[in-house]
Backbone as numpy.savetxt, mean C-alpha at the origin, in Angstrom:
# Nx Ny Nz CAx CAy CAz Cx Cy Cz
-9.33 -4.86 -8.65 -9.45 -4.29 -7.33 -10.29 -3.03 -7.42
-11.02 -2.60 -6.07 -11.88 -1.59 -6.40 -11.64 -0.11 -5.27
-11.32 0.63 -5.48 -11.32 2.09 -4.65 -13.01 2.08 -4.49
-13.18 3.23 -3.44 -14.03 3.57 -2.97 -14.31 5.05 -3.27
-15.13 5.48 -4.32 -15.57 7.02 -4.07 -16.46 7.79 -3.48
-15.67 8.13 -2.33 -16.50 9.11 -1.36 -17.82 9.66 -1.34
-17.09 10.40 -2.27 -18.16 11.28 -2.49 -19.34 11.03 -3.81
-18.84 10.42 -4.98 -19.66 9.73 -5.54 -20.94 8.48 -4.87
-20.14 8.22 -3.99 -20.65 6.33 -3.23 -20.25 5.10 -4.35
-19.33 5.30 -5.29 -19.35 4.48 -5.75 -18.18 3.56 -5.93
-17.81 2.60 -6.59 -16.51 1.75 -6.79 -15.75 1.77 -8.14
-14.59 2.03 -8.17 -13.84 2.85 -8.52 -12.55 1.65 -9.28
-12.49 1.22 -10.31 -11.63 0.01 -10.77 -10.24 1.04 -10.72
-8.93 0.00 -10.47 -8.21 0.84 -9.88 -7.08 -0.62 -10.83
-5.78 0.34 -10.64 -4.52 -1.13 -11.19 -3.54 -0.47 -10.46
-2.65 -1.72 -9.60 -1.32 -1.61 -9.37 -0.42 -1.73 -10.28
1.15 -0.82 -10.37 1.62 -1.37 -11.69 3.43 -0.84 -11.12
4.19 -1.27 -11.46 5.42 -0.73 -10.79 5.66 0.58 -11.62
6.39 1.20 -10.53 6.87 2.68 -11.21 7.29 3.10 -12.10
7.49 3.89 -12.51 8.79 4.42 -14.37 9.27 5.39 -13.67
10.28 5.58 -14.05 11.30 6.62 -14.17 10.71 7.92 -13.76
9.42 8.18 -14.94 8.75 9.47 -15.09 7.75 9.96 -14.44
7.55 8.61 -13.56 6.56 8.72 -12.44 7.06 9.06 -11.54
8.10 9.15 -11.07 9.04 9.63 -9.63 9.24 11.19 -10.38
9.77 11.45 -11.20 10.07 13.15 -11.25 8.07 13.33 -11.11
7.23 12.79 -11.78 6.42 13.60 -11.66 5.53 13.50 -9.86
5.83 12.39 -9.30 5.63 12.58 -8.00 6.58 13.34 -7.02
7.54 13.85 -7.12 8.90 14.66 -6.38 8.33 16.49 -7.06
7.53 16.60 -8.36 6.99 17.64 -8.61 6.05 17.95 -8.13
4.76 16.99 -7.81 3.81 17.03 -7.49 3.25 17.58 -5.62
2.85 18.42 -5.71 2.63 18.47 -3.96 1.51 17.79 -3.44
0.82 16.44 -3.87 0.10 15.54 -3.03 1.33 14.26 -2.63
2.10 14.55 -2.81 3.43 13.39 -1.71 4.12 14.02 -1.36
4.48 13.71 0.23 5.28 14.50 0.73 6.88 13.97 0.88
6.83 12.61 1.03 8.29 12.07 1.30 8.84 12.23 -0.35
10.14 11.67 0.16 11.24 12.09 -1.14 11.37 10.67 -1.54
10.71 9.95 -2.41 10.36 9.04 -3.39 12.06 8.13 -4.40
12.72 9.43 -4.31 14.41 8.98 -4.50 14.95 8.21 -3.48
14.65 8.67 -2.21 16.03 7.68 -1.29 14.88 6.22 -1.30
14.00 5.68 -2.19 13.53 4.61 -1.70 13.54 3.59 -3.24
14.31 4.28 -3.83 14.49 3.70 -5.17 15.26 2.51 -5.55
16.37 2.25 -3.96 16.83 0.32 -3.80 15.53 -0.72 -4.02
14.37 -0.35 -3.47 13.19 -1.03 -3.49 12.22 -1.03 -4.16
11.83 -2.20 -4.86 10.20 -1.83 -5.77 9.79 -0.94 -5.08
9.12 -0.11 -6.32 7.96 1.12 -5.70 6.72 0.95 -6.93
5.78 0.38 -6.13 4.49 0.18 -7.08 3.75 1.63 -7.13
3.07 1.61 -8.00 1.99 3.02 -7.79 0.49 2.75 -7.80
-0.49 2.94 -7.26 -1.81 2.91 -7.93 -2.74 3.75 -7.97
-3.61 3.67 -9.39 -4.44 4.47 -10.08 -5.48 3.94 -10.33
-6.22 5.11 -10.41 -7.87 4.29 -11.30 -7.35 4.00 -12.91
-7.93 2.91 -12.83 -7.92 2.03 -14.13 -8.21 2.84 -15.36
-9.14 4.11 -15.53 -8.93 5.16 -16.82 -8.24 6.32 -16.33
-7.09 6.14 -15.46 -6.82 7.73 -15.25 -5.31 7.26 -15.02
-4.18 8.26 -15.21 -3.05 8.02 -14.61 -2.67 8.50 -13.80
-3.45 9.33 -13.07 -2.77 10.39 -11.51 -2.85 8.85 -10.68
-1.72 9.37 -9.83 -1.25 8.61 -8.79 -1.77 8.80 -7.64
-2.48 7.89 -7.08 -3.26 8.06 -6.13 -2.44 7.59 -4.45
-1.59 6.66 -4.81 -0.82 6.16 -3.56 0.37 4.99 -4.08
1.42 5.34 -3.50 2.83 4.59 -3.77 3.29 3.31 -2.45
3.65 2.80 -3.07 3.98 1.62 -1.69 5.64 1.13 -2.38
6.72 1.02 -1.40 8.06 0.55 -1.42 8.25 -0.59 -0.85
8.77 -1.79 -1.68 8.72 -3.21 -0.98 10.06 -3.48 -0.80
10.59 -4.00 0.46 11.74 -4.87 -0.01 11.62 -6.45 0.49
12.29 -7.26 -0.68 11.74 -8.78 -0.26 12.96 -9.37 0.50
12.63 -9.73 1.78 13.24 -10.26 2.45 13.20 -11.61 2.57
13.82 -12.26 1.47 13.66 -14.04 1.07 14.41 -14.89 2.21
15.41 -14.22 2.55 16.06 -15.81 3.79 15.06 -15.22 4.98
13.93 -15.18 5.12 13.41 -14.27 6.12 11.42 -14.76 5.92
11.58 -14.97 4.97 10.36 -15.49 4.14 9.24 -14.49 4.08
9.51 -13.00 3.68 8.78 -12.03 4.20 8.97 -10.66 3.10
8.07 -10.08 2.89 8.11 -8.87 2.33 7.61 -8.08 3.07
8.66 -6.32 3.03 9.01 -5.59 3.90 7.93 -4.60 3.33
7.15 -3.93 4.14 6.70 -2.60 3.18 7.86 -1.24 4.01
8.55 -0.65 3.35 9.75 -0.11 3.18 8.48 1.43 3.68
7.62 1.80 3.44 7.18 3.19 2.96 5.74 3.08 2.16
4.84 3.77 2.61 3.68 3.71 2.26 2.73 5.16 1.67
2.21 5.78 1.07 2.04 6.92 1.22 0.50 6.97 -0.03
0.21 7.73 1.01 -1.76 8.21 -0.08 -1.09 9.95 -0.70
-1.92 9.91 -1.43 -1.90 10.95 -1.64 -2.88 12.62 -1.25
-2.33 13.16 -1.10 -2.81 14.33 0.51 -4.49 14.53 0.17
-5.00 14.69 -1.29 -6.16 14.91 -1.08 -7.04 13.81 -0.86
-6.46 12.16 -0.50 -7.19 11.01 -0.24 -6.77 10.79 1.10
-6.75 11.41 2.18 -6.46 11.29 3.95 -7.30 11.88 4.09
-7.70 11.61 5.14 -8.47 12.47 6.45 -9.86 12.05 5.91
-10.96 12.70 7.13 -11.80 12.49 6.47 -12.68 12.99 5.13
-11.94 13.86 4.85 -12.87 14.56 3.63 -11.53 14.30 2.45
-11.50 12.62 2.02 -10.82 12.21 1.25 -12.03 12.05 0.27
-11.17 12.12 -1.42 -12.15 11.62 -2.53 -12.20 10.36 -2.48
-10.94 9.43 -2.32 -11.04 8.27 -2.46 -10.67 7.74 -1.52
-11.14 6.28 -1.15 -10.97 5.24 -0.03 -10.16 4.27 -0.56
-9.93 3.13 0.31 -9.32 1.73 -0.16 -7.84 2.35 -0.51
-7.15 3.10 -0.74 -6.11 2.96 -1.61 -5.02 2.28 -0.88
-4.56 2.81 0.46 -3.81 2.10 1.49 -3.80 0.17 1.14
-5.45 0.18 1.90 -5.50 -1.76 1.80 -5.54 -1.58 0.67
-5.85 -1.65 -0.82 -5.67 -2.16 -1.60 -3.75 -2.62 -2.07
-2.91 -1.61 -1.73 -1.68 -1.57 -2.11 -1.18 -2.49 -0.64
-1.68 -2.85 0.67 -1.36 -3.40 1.32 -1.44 -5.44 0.92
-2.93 -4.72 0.57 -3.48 -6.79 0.16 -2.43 -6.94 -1.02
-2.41 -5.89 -1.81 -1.44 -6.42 -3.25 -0.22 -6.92 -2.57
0.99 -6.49 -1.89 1.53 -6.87 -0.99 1.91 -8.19 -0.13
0.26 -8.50 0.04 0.16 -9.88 0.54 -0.06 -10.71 -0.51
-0.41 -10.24 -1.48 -0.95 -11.46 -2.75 1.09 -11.85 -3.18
1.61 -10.95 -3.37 2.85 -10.70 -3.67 3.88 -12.07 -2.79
3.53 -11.51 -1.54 3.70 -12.15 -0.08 3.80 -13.88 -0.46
2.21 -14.21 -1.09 1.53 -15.89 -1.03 2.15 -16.16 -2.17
1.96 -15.36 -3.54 2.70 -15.39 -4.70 4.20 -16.02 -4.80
5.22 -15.36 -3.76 6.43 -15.77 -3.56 6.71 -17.15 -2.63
5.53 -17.73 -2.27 5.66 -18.93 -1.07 6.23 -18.17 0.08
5.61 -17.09 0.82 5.79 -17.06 2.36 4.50 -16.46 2.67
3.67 -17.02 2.32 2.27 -17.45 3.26 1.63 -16.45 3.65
2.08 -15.14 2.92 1.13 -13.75 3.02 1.41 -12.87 3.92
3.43 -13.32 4.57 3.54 -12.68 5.54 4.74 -11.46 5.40
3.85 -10.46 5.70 4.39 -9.21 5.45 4.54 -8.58 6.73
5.79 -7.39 6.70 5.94 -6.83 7.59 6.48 -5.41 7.52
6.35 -4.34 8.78 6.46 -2.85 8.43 6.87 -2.82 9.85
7.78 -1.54 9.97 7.88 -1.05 11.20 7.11 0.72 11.62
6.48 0.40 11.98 5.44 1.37 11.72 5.67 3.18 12.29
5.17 4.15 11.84 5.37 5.09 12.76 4.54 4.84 14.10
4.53 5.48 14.96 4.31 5.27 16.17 2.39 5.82 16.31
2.10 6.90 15.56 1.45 7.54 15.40 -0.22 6.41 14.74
0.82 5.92 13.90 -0.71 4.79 12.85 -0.11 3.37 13.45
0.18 3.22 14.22 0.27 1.56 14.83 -1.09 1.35 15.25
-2.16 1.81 15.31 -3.33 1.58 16.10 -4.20 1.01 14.40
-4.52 2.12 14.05 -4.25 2.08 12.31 -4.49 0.52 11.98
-2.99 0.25 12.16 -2.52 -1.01 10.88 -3.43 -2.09 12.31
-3.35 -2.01 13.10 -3.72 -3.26 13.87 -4.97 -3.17 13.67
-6.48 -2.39 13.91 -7.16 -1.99 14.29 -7.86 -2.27 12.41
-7.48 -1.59 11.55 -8.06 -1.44 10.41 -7.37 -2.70 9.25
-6.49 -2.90 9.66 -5.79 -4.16 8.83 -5.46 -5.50 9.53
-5.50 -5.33 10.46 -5.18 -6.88 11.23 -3.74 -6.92 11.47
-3.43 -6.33 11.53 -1.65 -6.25 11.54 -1.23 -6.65 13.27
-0.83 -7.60 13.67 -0.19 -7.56 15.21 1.28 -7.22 15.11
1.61 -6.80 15.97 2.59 -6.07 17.21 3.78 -7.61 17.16
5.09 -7.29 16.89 6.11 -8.15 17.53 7.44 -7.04 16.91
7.49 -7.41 18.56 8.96 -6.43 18.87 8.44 -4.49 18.46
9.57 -4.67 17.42 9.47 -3.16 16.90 8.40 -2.95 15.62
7.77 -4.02 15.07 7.69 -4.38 13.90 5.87 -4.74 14.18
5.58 -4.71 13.18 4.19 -5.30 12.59 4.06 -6.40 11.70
2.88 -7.13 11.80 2.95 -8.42 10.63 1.98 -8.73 10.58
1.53 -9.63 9.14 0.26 -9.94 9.01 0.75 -11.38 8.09
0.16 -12.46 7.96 0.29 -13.38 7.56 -0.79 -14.56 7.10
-0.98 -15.25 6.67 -1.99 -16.06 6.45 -3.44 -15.98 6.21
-4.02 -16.59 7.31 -5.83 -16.00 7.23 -5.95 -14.25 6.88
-5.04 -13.22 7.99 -5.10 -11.92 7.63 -4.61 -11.85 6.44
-3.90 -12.23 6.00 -3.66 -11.88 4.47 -4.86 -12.14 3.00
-5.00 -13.25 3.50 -6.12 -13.58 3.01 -7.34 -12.61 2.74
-7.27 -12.63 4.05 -8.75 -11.35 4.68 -8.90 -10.36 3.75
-7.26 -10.01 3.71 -7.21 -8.45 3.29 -7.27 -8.56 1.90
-6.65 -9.55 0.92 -7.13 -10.12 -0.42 -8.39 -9.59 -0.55
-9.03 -10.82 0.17 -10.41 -10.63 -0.39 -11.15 -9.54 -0.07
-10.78 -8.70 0.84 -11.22 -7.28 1.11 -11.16 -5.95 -0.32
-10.18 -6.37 -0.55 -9.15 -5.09 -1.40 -9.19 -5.56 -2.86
-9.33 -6.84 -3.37 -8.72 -6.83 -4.60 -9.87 -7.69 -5.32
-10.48 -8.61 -4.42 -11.88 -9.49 -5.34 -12.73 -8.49 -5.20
């Protein structure tokens, strides 16, 4: 999968990998995350990095909702100097989103993932990810999943 560097212009090899132990004290130390990374520790918490570096660039919390045929993204988070527009790096969000969906097709439910979003980035996930609107909730499934695969990770 490839990040995007800003300010370089260039592409950026990157790996998802699940958390350690020592990665949560050092993200709960760190002031580029702001949420508290402990109360989400019932749920996988993947991290991802550029492929020669180990700073943590953005965390994602899954929970798999199997009689449901669906994985939950629980919590999502970049890290503060990759938001806005005068971020170093791009992609990190969709990349940890498509991983998600690969996860999603991986498990036999057809790439369909779901989040209940803040109110604030619902425009966001629809608009930049394909994500539609049901009920309280967001989802993406199939072709969008797909999409976002091949967007984020080939």
């Amino acid at each position: 999968m490839k990040l995007w560097g800003t300010k370089t212009e260039t592409y950026l090899e990157a790996v998802i990998e699940p958390i350690k132990s020592e990665d949560i004290r050092r993200v709960l130390e760190d002031e580029q995350f702001g949420f508290d990374w402990r109360k989400e520790l019932q749920y996988e918490i993947y991290k991802i990095s550029k492929e020669d570096d180990n700073q943590i660039l953005g965390l994602i919390a899954l929970r798999d909702i199997s009689k449901e045929l669906r994985l939950e993204i629980q919590l999502i988070e970049i890290s503060k100097e990759n938001r806005g527009r005068e971020k170093f790096i791009d992609h990190i969000a969709g990349c940890l989103i498509a991983f998600t969906c690969q996860m999603a097709f991986d498990n036999g439910y057809e790439g369909f993932v779901s989040l209940i979003p803040k109110t604030n980035i619902i425009k966001l996930y629809v608009e930049k990810y394909g994500f539609q609107p049901v009920g309280n909730q967001l989802f993406t499934e199939l072709e969008n999943s797909q999409n976002l695969i091949k967007k984020y990770l080939q």
